[in-house]
Each structure stands twice: as structure tokens, then as C-alpha cells.
Amino acid sequence: MNQPTHHQIATYLTDYALSELVKYVIEDTGCSIEEAMERVYNSPLMAALQDEEGELYVQSPAHLYELMNK
């Protein structure tokens, strides 16, 4: 069985974090999924989250949500 690559792991964790962040925005604001996605994807956190070398994607989605709202 092949082991996943660093990139595959980073992609999986980033995708998971993004989906959780969208859920948190919806829960906190009551906005639509489209608006929540726009808020998350347009936040300054997005670029940092996608930087594999920074490894921000290993943080919990709850922590990332706090960072996003600072």
C-alpha cells in the first residue's frame, strides 16, 4: 500500500478545514452557504492556509476560525 505524499495530506487537511470554516460561518451568522464560502475564501487566512510550508493546515478548524475572525 502506498503512503500518501505530504502534498496529498496537506490538500486533504486544507479541504477539511475549509469545509469546517464554512460551517462555522453559517452557524455564527446564519448566512447562505455561498456567502459563507465567499467570506472564507476571501479572508486573509486563505493564502496562509494554502501555504504548505507554513503548515497552518495542521491546526484545528476551531483555532483557524478564531484566527480568521481576528
Tab-separated table of N, CA and C in Angstrom, residues 5-53:
chain	number	residue	atom	x	y	z
A	5	THR	N	1.438	11.207	0.016
A	5	THR	CA	2.514	12.191	-0.024
A	5	THR	C	2.188	13.356	0.900
A	6	HIS	N	3.188	14.148	1.184
A	6	HIS	CA	2.986	15.346	2.006
A	6	HIS	C	1.932	16.241	1.365
A	7	HIS	N	2.005	16.406	0.062
A	7	HIS	CA	1.043	17.247	-0.658
A	7	HIS	C	-0.382	16.698	-0.534
A	8	GLN	N	-0.541	15.391	-0.648
A	8	GLN	CA	-1.870	14.795	-0.520
A	8	GLN	C	-2.448	15.008	0.880
A	9	ILE	N	-1.616	14.872	1.878
A	9	ILE	CA	-2.062	15.082	3.260
A	9	ILE	C	-2.439	16.543	3.464
A	10	ALA	N	-1.590	17.446	2.974
A	10	ALA	CA	-1.862	18.884	3.112
A	10	ALA	C	-3.166	19.259	2.415
A	11	THR	N	-3.385	18.722	1.239
A	11	THR	CA	-4.607	19.010	0.494
A	11	THR	C	-5.836	18.504	1.244
A	12	TYR	N	-5.758	17.294	1.749
A	12	TYR	CA	-6.879	16.718	2.496
A	12	TYR	C	-7.203	17.561	3.728
A	13	LEU	N	-6.185	17.904	4.507
A	13	LEU	CA	-6.412	18.668	5.731
A	13	LEU	C	-6.903	20.083	5.433
A	14	THR	N	-6.396	20.687	4.378
A	14	THR	CA	-6.849	22.019	3.988
A	14	THR	C	-8.309	21.979	3.567
A	15	ASP	N	-8.662	21.007	2.758
A	15	ASP	CA	-10.055	20.878	2.319
A	15	ASP	C	-10.992	20.663	3.511
A	16	TYR	N	-10.564	19.839	4.454
A	16	TYR	CA	-11.371	19.589	5.650
A	16	TYR	C	-11.541	20.879	6.449
A	17	ALA	N	-10.445	21.600	6.665
A	17	ALA	CA	-10.501	22.845	7.428
A	17	ALA	C	-11.422	23.844	6.753
A	18	LEU	N	-11.334	23.958	5.441
A	18	LEU	CA	-12.182	24.903	4.714
A	18	LEU	C	-13.660	24.563	4.870
A	19	SER	N	-13.991	23.290	4.782
A	19	SER	CA	-15.403	22.905	4.928
A	19	SER	C	-15.900	23.208	6.335
A	20	GLU	N	-15.055	22.997	7.330
A	20	GLU	CA	-15.445	23.304	8.706
A	20	GLU	C	-15.577	24.816	8.917
A	21	LEU	N	-14.679	25.594	8.330
A	21	LEU	CA	-14.759	27.045	8.455
A	21	LEU	C	-16.059	27.575	7.861
A	22	VAL	N	-16.458	27.028	6.730
A	22	VAL	CA	-17.722	27.433	6.107
A	22	VAL	C	-18.887	27.101	7.039
A	23	LYS	N	-18.856	25.936	7.638
A	23	LYS	CA	-19.917	25.555	8.591
A	23	LYS	C	-19.972	26.523	9.767
A	24	TYR	N	-18.805	26.895	10.299
A	24	TYR	CA	-18.764	27.818	11.433
A	24	TYR	C	-19.353	29.173	11.060
A	25	VAL	N	-19.023	29.673	9.881
A	25	VAL	CA	-19.557	30.961	9.445
A	25	VAL	C	-21.075	30.888	9.342
A	26	ILE	N	-21.584	29.819	8.771
A	26	ILE	CA	-23.038	29.655	8.640
A	26	ILE	C	-23.688	29.603	10.018
A	27	GLU	N	-23.108	28.836	10.938
A	27	GLU	CA	-23.673	28.712	12.280
A	27	GLU	C	-23.672	30.053	13.018
A	28	ASP	N	-22.579	30.811	12.868
A	28	ASP	CA	-22.460	32.074	13.602
A	28	ASP	C	-23.273	33.214	12.994
A	29	THR	N	-23.436	33.209	11.689
A	29	THR	CA	-24.070	34.360	11.042
A	29	THR	C	-25.436	34.061	10.446
A	30	GLY	N	-25.717	32.792	10.179
A	30	GLY	CA	-26.979	32.432	9.550
A	30	GLY	C	-27.017	32.751	8.065
A	31	CYS	N	-25.869	33.057	7.489
A	31	CYS	CA	-25.822	33.398	6.068
A	31	CYS	C	-25.934	32.144	5.204
A	32	SER	N	-26.050	32.353	3.911
A	32	SER	CA	-26.136	31.228	2.975
A	32	SER	C	-24.773	30.559	2.821
A	33	ILE	N	-24.773	29.361	2.287
A	33	ILE	CA	-23.519	28.657	2.068
A	33	ILE	C	-22.635	29.417	1.078
A	34	GLU	N	-23.250	30.043	0.095
A	34	GLU	CA	-22.479	30.808	-0.888
A	34	GLU	C	-21.760	31.985	-0.229
A	35	GLU	N	-22.486	32.703	0.628
A	35	GLU	CA	-21.886	33.843	1.319
A	35	GLU	C	-20.804	33.386	2.291
A	36	ALA	N	-21.049	32.285	2.973
A	36	ALA	CA	-20.045	31.750	3.901
A	36	ALA	C	-18.779	31.350	3.152
A	37	MET	N	-18.946	30.718	2.007
A	37	MET	CA	-17.785	30.327	1.208
A	37	MET	C	-17.022	31.562	0.740
A	38	GLU	N	-17.749	32.583	0.332
A	38	GLU	CA	-17.109	33.818	-0.108
A	38	GLU	C	-16.297	34.442	1.025
A	39	ARG	N	-16.872	34.464	2.215
A	39	ARG	CA	-16.166	35.037	3.372
A	39	ARG	C	-14.888	34.258	3.670
A	40	VAL	N	-14.982	32.948	3.655
A	40	VAL	CA	-13.813	32.126	3.967
A	40	VAL	C	-12.752	32.257	2.871
A	41	TYR	N	-13.166	32.096	1.624
A	41	TYR	CA	-12.199	32.097	0.522
A	41	TYR	C	-11.588	33.466	0.273
A	42	ASN	N	-12.249	34.539	0.691
A	42	ASN	CA	-11.708	35.887	0.517
A	42	ASN	C	-11.000	36.405	1.768
A	43	SER	N	-10.924	35.594	2.795
A	43	SER	CA	-10.269	36.029	4.029
A	43	SER	C	-8.746	35.972	3.867
A	44	PRO	N	-8.025	36.801	4.619
A	44	PRO	CA	-6.559	36.752	4.583
A	44	PRO	C	-6.003	35.391	5.008
A	45	LEU	N	-6.774	34.650	5.777
A	45	LEU	CA	-6.338	33.336	6.236
A	45	LEU	C	-6.164	32.355	5.083
A	46	MET	N	-6.908	32.547	4.021
A	46	MET	CA	-6.910	31.596	2.909
A	46	MET	C	-5.516	31.379	2.328
A	47	ALA	N	-4.802	32.435	2.045
A	47	ALA	CA	-3.457	32.297	1.465
A	47	ALA	C	-2.526	31.580	2.430
A	48	ALA	N	-2.616	31.927	3.695
A	48	ALA	CA	-1.759	31.279	4.697
A	48	ALA	C	-2.104	29.803	4.841
A	49	LEU	N	-3.370	29.484	4.762
A	49	LEU	CA	-3.809	28.100	4.891
A	49	LEU	C	-3.326	27.245	3.722
A	50	GLN	N	-3.254	27.825	2.552
A	50	GLN	CA	-2.839	27.076	1.371
A	50	GLN	C	-1.322	26.973	1.222
A	51	ASP	N	-0.578	27.666	2.051
A	51	ASP	CA	0.875	27.592	2.015
A	51	ASP	C	1.316	26.320	2.747
A	52	GLU	N	1.683	25.308	1.975
A	52	GLU	CA	2.042	24.018	2.572
A	52	GLU	C	3.258	24.119	3.490
A	53	GLU	N	4.169	25.006	3.185
A	53	GLU	CA	5.369	25.139	4.007
A	53	GLU	C	5.065	25.742	5.372
